[in-house]
């Protein structure tokens, strides 16, 4: 075969020849149906294999192709269905970690739904994505469109380029600094948190901590608290529907755009948008003439400048990275790019990735690697931080590089203050018997999948 002849063309020709042969034979309807299905499956296998072979030959010009997770069904449907199932069962993290542990370079390609998805938890590759090769990666249009209806298509977590820079400059003066009254506001909500603790029976701690951070951030940055510790905000239920739904859609890549969340969860979107629009409407009705510009909170500032900035997502979204470790980040390659490792059969060669490829990197997985943190990496042992200096690319709570979290100082202050206040208020914290084994739930961030009593 001519080396310049694409294998996908060969697959099409072979399929055409087989089809012509079958059509020339006299067969019963049942045999015709069976033959057609078999032919379709064979053609799909050949096409997918041929397309990958052709792509790999091109990748070898600037690196080595990745190791591929084995699959059986055409177009990787078995791996895709398994991934979606495990995501909703809160075991996708374990599935992904298993694939990476089996790969020498902790980097693999997962082919599902007729597309390739690169996964990695290798620090050298994560460093390249966040820093040294930063300009070759972006959130991408797929991410923006999947999350746009829910958190806004101008939200800083989903945009790139000039729009991202402009959004960053708008938010930095507020999110990137601490205010004299931050802790005074925090204490008000901490007292409400303690009221929820003091009921003489086990409480779901994780949800209450989630509520207090939401109440503090909305109070500080919007000037009105969500009051989720004392009431049930109307956006919580739609968020519980939309977060897992859109996270699962990310696995489908561009194909997710054919089935939008406006079709899958229209009521949840209406309820969420109704709440956020009401917050925005009230903000535009504020009389800012009684405030000095230096006293404006973030929402005041946006209103004063007549910004049309969409305030979608739960109102604490702008600083949510300051509260949760981002478990799995997703990027799209803007051009052909080479990562330091993960290529070839050995997994140790430079990894070649073609333009418009989705790459998913797991910070949570990297920070639980036993070859980095030791045999007890998955055990809560704070003393480890006193025993050695950790490489800055082995522990990344707020990202590194240009997209480092702007709210890291505020978030760090909040965590330290609330933990200190809990230690001051309570002599002991006990875990009641009968707790189920905890699992990791992956959405926009990682969180506990089950009640944490």
Short mmCIF file of C-alpha atoms in Angstrom, two decimals:
data_model
loop_
_atom_site.label_atom_id
_atom_site.label_comp_id
_atom_site.label_asym_id
_atom_site.label_seq_id
_atom_site.Cartn_x
_atom_site.Cartn_y
_atom_site.Cartn_z
CA UNK A 1 0.00 0.00 0.00
CA UNK A 2 1.24 3.50 -0.79
CA UNK A 3 2.42 5.07 2.47
CA UNK A 4 0.57 8.30 1.68
CA UNK A 5 -2.77 6.50 1.28
CA UNK A 6 -4.95 7.06 4.39
CA UNK A 7 -6.05 3.85 6.08
CA UNK A 8 -9.56 5.29 6.47
CA UNK A 9 -9.88 5.35 2.66
CA UNK A 10 -8.78 1.72 2.61
CA UNK A 11 -11.48 0.90 5.17
CA UNK A 12 -14.14 2.62 3.07
CA UNK A 13 -13.03 0.73 -0.05
CA UNK A 14 -13.02 -2.63 1.78
CA UNK A 15 -16.47 -1.95 3.19
CA UNK A 16 -17.79 -0.98 -0.23
CA UNK A 17 -16.42 -4.17 -1.74
CA UNK A 18 -17.96 -6.30 1.00
CA UNK A 19 -21.28 -4.55 0.63
CA UNK A 20 -21.32 -5.14 -3.13
CA UNK A 21 -20.60 -8.83 -2.61
CA UNK A 22 -23.37 -9.27 -0.02
CA UNK A 23 -25.90 -7.44 -2.17
CA UNK A 24 -25.13 -9.76 -5.08
CA UNK A 25 -26.08 -12.81 -3.00
CA UNK A 26 -29.62 -14.12 -2.56
CA UNK A 27 -30.49 -14.01 1.15
CA UNK A 28 -33.58 -14.24 3.34
CA UNK A 29 -34.74 -11.07 5.17
CA UNK A 30 -33.34 -12.37 8.48
CA UNK A 31 -29.96 -13.05 6.93
CA UNK A 32 -30.04 -9.68 5.19
CA UNK A 33 -30.59 -7.94 8.54
CA UNK A 34 -27.85 -9.92 10.27
CA UNK A 35 -25.42 -9.31 7.42
CA UNK A 36 -26.16 -5.59 7.43
CA UNK A 37 -25.51 -5.29 11.16
CA UNK A 38 -22.30 -7.31 10.87
CA UNK A 39 -21.16 -5.19 7.95
CA UNK A 40 -21.91 -1.98 9.82
CA UNK A 41 -19.93 -3.14 12.86
CA UNK A 42 -17.00 -4.23 10.71
CA UNK A 43 -17.04 -0.93 8.85
CA UNK A 44 -17.10 0.99 12.12
CA UNK A 45 -14.15 -0.97 13.49
CA UNK A 46 -12.19 -0.49 10.29
CA UNK A 47 -12.95 3.21 10.06
CA UNK A 48 -12.05 3.90 13.70
CA UNK A 49 -8.88 1.82 13.50
CA UNK A 50 -7.91 3.41 10.21
CA UNK A 51 -8.52 6.94 11.42
CA UNK A 52 -6.45 6.31 14.54
CA UNK A 53 -3.61 4.73 12.52
CA UNK A 54 -3.54 7.68 10.16
CA UNK A 55 -3.55 10.12 13.07
CA UNK A 56 -0.79 8.25 14.92
CA UNK A 57 1.45 8.35 11.87
CA UNK A 58 1.09 12.14 11.80
CA UNK A 59 1.70 12.42 15.58
CA UNK A 60 5.04 10.62 15.26
CA UNK A 61 6.36 13.67 13.44
CA UNK A 62 6.49 15.62 16.72
CA UNK A 63 6.35 12.96 19.46
CA UNK A 64 4.74 9.61 20.20
CA UNK A 65 1.04 8.62 20.41
CA UNK A 66 -0.44 7.84 23.82
CA UNK A 67 -1.20 4.43 25.31
CA UNK A 68 -4.86 3.57 24.62
CA UNK A 69 -7.26 2.09 27.19
CA UNK A 70 -8.53 -1.21 25.68
CA UNK A 71 -12.08 -1.20 24.34
CA UNK A 72 -14.29 -3.81 22.64
CA UNK A 73 -17.38 -2.16 21.19
CA UNK A 74 -17.28 -0.04 18.01
CA UNK A 75 -16.25 3.59 18.60
CA UNK A 76 -15.42 2.78 22.22
CA UNK A 77 -19.09 2.69 23.19
CA UNK A 78 -18.41 0.17 25.96
CA UNK A 79 -15.83 2.46 27.61
CA UNK A 80 -18.10 5.48 27.15
CA UNK A 81 -21.13 3.82 28.70
CA UNK A 82 -19.02 2.46 31.55
CA UNK A 83 -17.60 5.94 32.21
CA UNK A 84 -21.03 7.60 32.37
CA UNK A 85 -22.37 4.81 34.59
CA UNK A 86 -19.41 5.06 36.97
CA UNK A 87 -19.73 8.86 37.09
CA UNK A 88 -23.32 8.64 38.33
CA UNK A 89 -22.36 5.83 40.74
CA UNK A 90 -19.59 8.06 42.18
CA UNK A 91 -16.83 5.62 41.20
CA UNK A 92 -15.48 7.41 38.12
CA UNK A 93 -12.50 8.68 40.09
CA UNK A 94 -11.49 5.10 40.90
CA UNK A 95 -12.02 4.07 37.26
CA UNK A 96 -9.83 6.89 35.98
CA UNK A 97 -7.17 6.27 38.62
CA UNK A 98 -7.07 2.58 37.70
CA UNK A 99 -6.42 3.42 34.05
CA UNK A 100 -3.63 5.82 34.99
CA UNK A 101 -1.99 3.45 37.46
CA UNK A 102 -1.82 0.78 34.75
CA UNK A 103 -0.03 3.15 32.36
CA UNK A 104 3.77 3.53 32.78
CA UNK A 105 3.63 7.27 32.11
CA UNK A 106 0.44 7.91 34.15
CA UNK A 107 -1.13 9.20 30.90
CA UNK A 108 -3.60 7.41 28.62
CA UNK A 109 -5.99 7.98 25.74
CA UNK A 110 -9.56 6.89 26.34
CA UNK A 111 -11.39 6.36 23.05
CA UNK A 112 -15.13 6.62 23.56
CA UNK A 113 -18.05 7.87 21.51
CA UNK A 114 -15.76 8.00 18.42
CA UNK A 115 -13.30 10.44 19.95
CA UNK A 116 -10.08 10.39 21.92
CA UNK A 117 -9.83 11.87 25.41
CA UNK A 118 -6.39 12.22 27.03
CA UNK A 119 -6.23 11.63 30.81
CA UNK A 120 -3.22 12.28 33.04
CA UNK A 121 -2.16 12.85 36.65
CA UNK A 122 1.54 13.21 35.83
CA UNK A 123 3.03 16.39 37.41
CA UNK A 124 5.33 17.09 34.44
CA UNK A 125 2.37 17.11 32.05
CA UNK A 126 0.20 19.15 34.40
CA UNK A 127 2.98 21.72 34.71
CA UNK A 128 3.16 21.98 30.91
CA UNK A 129 -0.61 22.46 30.61
CA UNK A 130 -0.79 25.09 33.36
CA UNK A 131 2.45 26.91 32.71
CA UNK A 132 5.18 26.09 30.20
CA UNK A 133 2.79 25.25 27.32
CA UNK A 134 -0.06 27.40 28.62
CA UNK A 135 -0.74 29.12 25.27
CA UNK A 136 -1.42 25.76 23.60
CA UNK A 137 -4.41 25.01 25.85
CA UNK A 138 -7.77 26.61 26.55
CA UNK A 139 -11.10 25.81 28.17
CA UNK A 140 -12.47 25.58 24.64
CA UNK A 141 -15.82 26.16 22.99
CA UNK A 142 -17.22 22.78 24.05
CA UNK A 143 -16.74 23.57 27.74
CA UNK A 144 -18.20 27.06 27.31
CA UNK A 145 -21.28 25.76 25.50
CA UNK A 146 -21.90 22.84 27.84
CA UNK A 147 -21.81 25.03 30.97
CA UNK A 148 -22.97 28.30 29.39
CA UNK A 149 -26.70 27.93 30.06
CA UNK A 150 -26.06 27.08 33.68
CA UNK A 151 -23.27 29.41 34.82
CA UNK A 152 -23.25 31.94 31.99
CA UNK A 153 -21.27 31.95 28.77
CA UNK A 154 -19.21 34.91 29.99
CA UNK A 155 -18.32 33.29 33.32
CA UNK A 156 -14.58 33.39 34.03
CA UNK A 157 -14.39 29.60 34.52
CA UNK A 158 -15.56 28.87 30.96
CA UNK A 159 -13.99 31.55 28.77
CA UNK A 160 -10.59 32.13 27.16
CA UNK A 161 -8.49 34.76 25.45
CA UNK A 162 -9.35 38.44 25.59
CA UNK A 163 -12.74 37.79 27.20
CA UNK A 164 -11.02 35.94 30.05
CA UNK A 165 -8.48 38.76 30.54
CA UNK A 166 -11.26 41.36 30.69
CA UNK A 167 -13.27 39.30 33.17
CA UNK A 168 -10.17 38.80 35.30
CA UNK A 169 -9.53 42.56 35.45
CA UNK A 170 -13.15 43.20 36.48
CA UNK A 171 -13.10 40.65 39.31
CA UNK A 172 -9.51 40.91 40.60
CA UNK A 173 -10.00 44.16 42.62
CA UNK A 174 -12.65 42.37 44.71
CA UNK A 175 -11.76 38.67 44.75
CA UNK A 176 -8.02 39.22 44.90
CA UNK A 177 -7.98 41.21 48.15
CA UNK A 178 -9.04 40.96 51.78
CA UNK A 179 -11.32 43.58 53.38
CA UNK A 180 -11.23 44.83 57.01
CA UNK A 181 -14.75 43.52 57.71
CA UNK A 182 -14.37 40.07 56.07
CA UNK A 183 -13.92 38.28 59.39
CA UNK A 184 -16.69 40.28 61.06
CA UNK A 185 -19.09 39.09 58.36
CA UNK A 186 -17.69 35.57 58.62
CA UNK A 187 -18.23 35.46 62.40
CA UNK A 188 -21.92 36.32 61.94
CA UNK A 189 -22.38 33.25 59.76
CA UNK A 190 -20.17 31.05 61.94
CA UNK A 191 -22.54 31.71 64.84
CA UNK A 192 -25.40 30.48 62.65
CA UNK A 193 -23.32 27.42 61.79
CA UNK A 194 -22.85 26.64 65.48
CA UNK A 195 -26.61 26.95 66.01
CA UNK A 196 -27.00 24.15 63.46
CA UNK A 197 -24.33 22.08 65.23
CA UNK A 198 -25.92 22.43 68.68
CA UNK A 199 -28.87 20.07 68.27
CA UNK A 200 -27.55 17.11 70.33
CA UNK A 201 -27.57 14.67 67.42
CA UNK A 202 -25.33 13.86 64.43
CA UNK A 203 -25.30 16.51 61.71
CA UNK A 204 -24.24 16.44 58.06
CA UNK A 205 -21.09 18.52 58.38
CA UNK A 206 -20.11 18.74 54.73
CA UNK A 207 -23.42 20.26 53.65
CA UNK A 208 -23.35 22.79 56.48
CA UNK A 209 -19.80 23.88 55.63
CA UNK A 210 -20.95 24.20 52.02
CA UNK A 211 -23.78 26.43 53.23
CA UNK A 212 -21.64 28.67 55.42
CA UNK A 213 -19.11 29.33 52.65
CA UNK A 214 -21.96 30.20 50.30
CA UNK A 215 -23.52 32.56 52.83
CA UNK A 216 -20.22 34.31 53.55
CA UNK A 217 -19.19 34.77 49.91
CA UNK A 218 -22.59 36.10 48.84
CA UNK A 219 -22.62 38.48 51.81
CA UNK A 220 -19.10 39.77 51.09
CA UNK A 221 -19.22 40.01 47.30
CA UNK A 222 -22.93 40.64 46.62
CA UNK A 223 -23.95 42.54 49.73
CA UNK A 224 -26.79 40.10 50.42
CA UNK A 225 -26.41 36.62 51.85
CA UNK A 226 -28.00 33.51 50.35
CA UNK A 227 -28.91 32.58 53.95
CA UNK A 228 -28.68 28.90 53.12
CA UNK A 229 -28.00 28.02 56.78
CA UNK A 230 -31.40 29.33 57.84
CA UNK A 231 -33.49 28.83 54.69
CA UNK A 232 -33.47 26.57 51.64
CA UNK A 233 -32.43 28.73 48.66
CA UNK A 234 -34.40 28.04 45.48
CA UNK A 235 -31.25 27.43 43.43
CA UNK A 236 -30.00 24.42 45.40
CA UNK A 237 -32.41 21.90 43.85
CA UNK A 238 -31.78 22.91 40.21
CA UNK A 239 -28.02 22.94 40.86
CA UNK A 240 -28.24 19.37 42.17
CA UNK A 241 -29.82 18.40 38.84
CA UNK A 242 -27.60 20.38 36.47
CA UNK A 243 -24.16 19.78 38.00
CA UNK A 244 -24.01 15.98 37.51
CA UNK A 245 -25.84 16.23 34.18
CA UNK A 246 -23.41 18.67 32.58
CA UNK A 247 -20.41 16.91 34.11
CA UNK A 248 -21.51 13.72 32.35
CA UNK A 249 -22.03 15.64 29.10
CA UNK A 250 -18.35 16.65 29.19
CA UNK A 251 -17.47 13.01 28.45
CA UNK A 252 -19.33 13.22 25.14
CA UNK A 253 -17.24 16.10 23.82
CA UNK A 254 -18.72 17.89 20.81
CA UNK A 255 -21.53 15.33 20.63
CA UNK A 256 -22.96 16.71 23.88
CA UNK A 257 -23.95 19.86 22.00
CA UNK A 258 -26.56 17.89 20.04
CA UNK A 259 -28.48 17.26 23.28
CA UNK A 260 -28.38 20.53 25.29
CA UNK A 261 -29.35 20.88 28.92
CA UNK A 262 -32.24 23.08 27.80
CA UNK A 263 -33.75 19.86 26.46
CA UNK A 264 -32.62 17.54 29.27
CA UNK A 265 -33.46 19.74 32.27
CA UNK A 266 -35.53 22.76 31.17
CA UNK A 267 -37.27 23.25 34.54
CA UNK A 268 -34.00 23.24 36.48
CA UNK A 269 -32.57 25.89 34.16
CA UNK A 270 -35.69 28.05 34.45
CA UNK A 271 -35.60 27.86 38.24
CA UNK A 272 -31.89 28.64 38.41
CA UNK A 273 -32.08 31.51 35.96
CA UNK A 274 -35.12 32.88 37.76
CA UNK A 275 -33.14 33.12 40.97
CA UNK A 276 -29.99 34.64 39.45
CA UNK A 277 -31.99 37.10 37.37
CA UNK A 278 -33.80 38.23 40.52
CA UNK A 279 -30.45 38.85 42.24
CA UNK A 280 -29.29 40.89 39.25
CA UNK A 281 -32.55 42.86 39.07
CA UNK A 282 -32.33 43.79 42.75
CA UNK A 283 -28.73 44.86 42.24
CA UNK A 284 -29.68 47.26 39.46
CA UNK A 285 -32.27 48.83 41.76
CA UNK A 286 -29.69 49.77 44.39
CA UNK A 287 -29.13 53.40 45.18
CA UNK A 288 -25.35 53.67 45.03
CA UNK A 289 -25.33 57.44 45.51
CA UNK A 290 -25.06 56.89 49.28
CA UNK A 291 -21.90 54.79 48.91
CA UNK A 292 -18.38 55.86 48.13
CA UNK A 293 -16.86 53.90 45.21
CA UNK A 294 -14.15 52.50 47.47
CA UNK A 295 -16.91 50.90 49.59
CA UNK A 296 -18.56 49.10 46.65
CA UNK A 297 -18.77 45.34 46.84
CA UNK A 298 -18.27 43.34 43.66
CA UNK A 299 -21.91 43.47 42.55
CA UNK A 300 -22.12 47.21 43.29
CA UNK A 301 -19.06 47.76 41.11
CA UNK A 302 -20.51 45.79 38.21
CA UNK A 303 -23.78 47.72 38.44
CA UNK A 304 -22.04 51.09 38.67
CA UNK A 305 -20.17 50.35 35.44
CA UNK A 306 -23.37 49.12 33.76
CA UNK A 307 -21.71 45.77 33.13
CA UNK A 308 -23.88 43.12 31.49
CA UNK A 309 -21.97 40.45 33.37
CA UNK A 310 -24.12 37.35 33.85
CA UNK A 311 -24.38 36.28 37.48
CA UNK A 312 -25.21 32.62 36.90
CA UNK A 313 -24.24 29.62 39.04
CA UNK A 314 -24.70 29.67 42.79
CA UNK A 315 -23.65 33.19 43.84
CA UNK A 316 -20.44 31.93 45.44
CA UNK A 317 -19.18 30.55 42.15
CA UNK A 318 -16.53 33.22 41.62
CA UNK A 319 -14.57 31.99 44.58
CA UNK A 320 -15.54 28.31 44.61
CA UNK A 321 -11.96 27.28 43.83
CA UNK A 322 -10.99 28.74 47.18
CA UNK A 323 -13.15 26.14 48.90
CA UNK A 324 -12.90 22.89 46.99
CA UNK A 325 -9.92 21.17 45.46
CA UNK A 326 -10.63 21.08 41.77
CA UNK A 327 -10.57 17.36 41.19
CA UNK A 328 -10.54 17.11 37.42
CA UNK A 329 -9.67 19.95 35.05
CA UNK A 330 -10.50 19.88 31.34
CA UNK A 331 -8.63 21.67 28.56
CA UNK A 332 -8.72 21.71 24.75
CA UNK A 333 -5.58 21.87 22.64
CA UNK A 334 -5.42 24.95 20.41
CA UNK A 335 -2.69 23.47 18.20
CA UNK A 336 -0.54 20.37 17.85
CA UNK A 337 1.48 20.15 21.06
CA UNK A 338 4.03 17.89 22.75
CA UNK A 339 3.86 17.09 26.48
CA UNK A 340 6.96 15.92 28.39
CA UNK A 341 5.93 12.29 28.96
CA UNK A 342 3.24 9.65 28.42
CA UNK A 343 3.93 8.72 24.79
CA UNK A 344 4.87 5.42 23.15
CA UNK A 345 4.47 1.88 24.49
CA UNK A 346 6.85 2.65 27.35
CA UNK A 347 4.79 5.68 28.37
CA UNK A 348 8.05 7.57 28.92
CA UNK A 349 8.46 9.24 25.52
CA UNK A 350 7.31 12.81 24.71
CA UNK A 351 3.55 12.72 24.14
CA UNK A 352 2.21 14.12 20.87
CA UNK A 353 -1.35 15.53 20.96
CA UNK A 354 -3.15 16.87 17.93
CA UNK A 355 -5.15 20.09 17.74
CA UNK A 356 -8.73 20.09 19.13
CA UNK A 357 -8.07 17.18 21.50
CA UNK A 358 -9.69 17.21 24.94
CA UNK A 359 -7.33 16.55 27.85
CA UNK A 360 -8.46 15.83 31.40
CA UNK A 361 -5.94 16.14 34.21
CA UNK A 362 -6.62 14.95 37.74
CA UNK A 363 -5.23 17.05 40.58
CA UNK A 364 -7.06 14.94 43.13
CA UNK A 365 -5.48 11.81 41.66
CA UNK A 366 -2.00 13.30 41.63
CA UNK A 367 -2.34 14.38 45.25
CA UNK A 368 -3.24 10.82 46.30
CA UNK A 369 -0.38 9.09 44.47
CA UNK A 370 1.51 6.74 46.76
CA UNK A 371 4.68 7.01 44.70
CA UNK A 372 4.69 10.74 45.54
CA UNK A 373 3.25 10.90 49.08
CA UNK A 374 4.03 7.42 50.37
CA UNK A 375 1.97 4.35 51.25
CA UNK A 376 -0.36 6.39 53.48
CA UNK A 377 -1.20 8.95 50.77
CA UNK A 378 -4.94 8.25 51.09
CA UNK A 379 -4.95 8.61 54.89
CA UNK A 380 -5.66 11.87 56.69
CA UNK A 381 -2.32 12.61 58.38
CA UNK A 382 -1.64 16.35 58.65
CA UNK A 383 1.79 15.69 60.17
CA UNK A 384 3.09 14.87 56.68
CA UNK A 385 3.30 18.59 55.93
CA UNK A 386 5.76 19.06 58.78
CA UNK A 387 8.00 16.21 57.71
CA UNK A 388 9.13 17.29 54.26
CA UNK A 389 8.99 20.06 51.70
CA UNK A 390 6.45 19.28 49.01
CA UNK A 391 7.22 20.05 45.38
CA UNK A 392 4.95 22.90 44.27
CA UNK A 393 3.83 20.83 41.27
CA UNK A 394 2.81 17.91 43.51
CA UNK A 395 0.26 19.89 45.54
CA UNK A 396 -1.93 22.33 43.60
CA UNK A 397 -4.92 23.50 45.64
CA UNK A 398 -5.40 26.74 43.70
CA UNK A 399 -3.84 25.97 40.30
CA UNK A 400 -0.55 27.48 39.12
CA UNK A 401 0.28 29.66 36.16
CA UNK A 402 -1.86 32.42 34.60
CA UNK A 403 -5.15 30.80 35.70
CA UNK A 404 -4.18 30.55 39.35
CA UNK A 405 -7.23 31.11 41.56
CA UNK A 406 -7.73 34.81 42.32
CA UNK A 407 -9.67 34.03 45.50
CA UNK A 408 -6.94 31.92 47.13
CA UNK A 409 -6.11 34.43 49.89
CA UNK A 410 -9.77 34.93 50.78
CA UNK A 411 -10.41 31.19 50.73
CA UNK A 412 -7.36 30.39 52.83
CA UNK A 413 -8.35 33.00 55.40
CA UNK A 414 -11.88 31.61 55.57
CA UNK A 415 -10.76 28.02 56.08
CA UNK A 416 -8.26 28.95 58.79
CA UNK A 417 -10.75 31.15 60.62
CA UNK A 418 -13.65 28.69 60.58
CA UNK A 419 -11.46 25.74 61.63
CA UNK A 420 -10.00 27.80 64.47
CA UNK A 421 -13.46 28.84 65.64
CA UNK A 422 -14.69 25.22 65.61
CA UNK A 423 -11.67 24.19 67.72
CA UNK A 424 -12.37 27.03 70.15
CA UNK A 425 -16.06 26.16 70.48
CA UNK A 426 -16.01 22.36 70.77
CA UNK A 427 -13.89 20.09 72.97
CA UNK A 428 -14.25 17.07 70.69
CA UNK A 429 -15.73 15.96 67.39
CA UNK A 430 -16.91 12.37 67.14
CA UNK A 431 -17.87 10.28 64.11
CA UNK A 432 -21.00 8.23 64.86
CA UNK A 433 -21.06 4.52 64.13
CA UNK A 434 -22.67 3.09 61.02
CA UNK A 435 -21.09 5.46 58.48
CA UNK A 436 -20.97 4.08 54.94
CA UNK A 437 -17.66 4.08 53.13
CA UNK A 438 -17.15 7.52 51.62
CA UNK A 439 -16.81 8.03 47.86
CA UNK A 440 -15.62 10.91 45.69
CA UNK A 441 -18.28 12.78 43.75
CA UNK A 442 -17.01 14.63 40.68
CA UNK A 443 -18.87 17.64 39.36
CA UNK A 444 -17.34 21.09 38.81
CA UNK A 445 -15.22 20.08 41.76
CA UNK A 446 -14.69 17.09 44.00
CA UNK A 447 -16.86 16.59 47.04
CA UNK A 448 -18.12 13.92 49.39
CA UNK A 449 -20.67 11.69 47.68
CA UNK A 450 -22.48 10.71 50.89
CA UNK A 451 -23.44 12.45 54.12
CA UNK A 452 -20.43 13.21 56.32
CA UNK A 453 -21.80 12.91 59.87
#
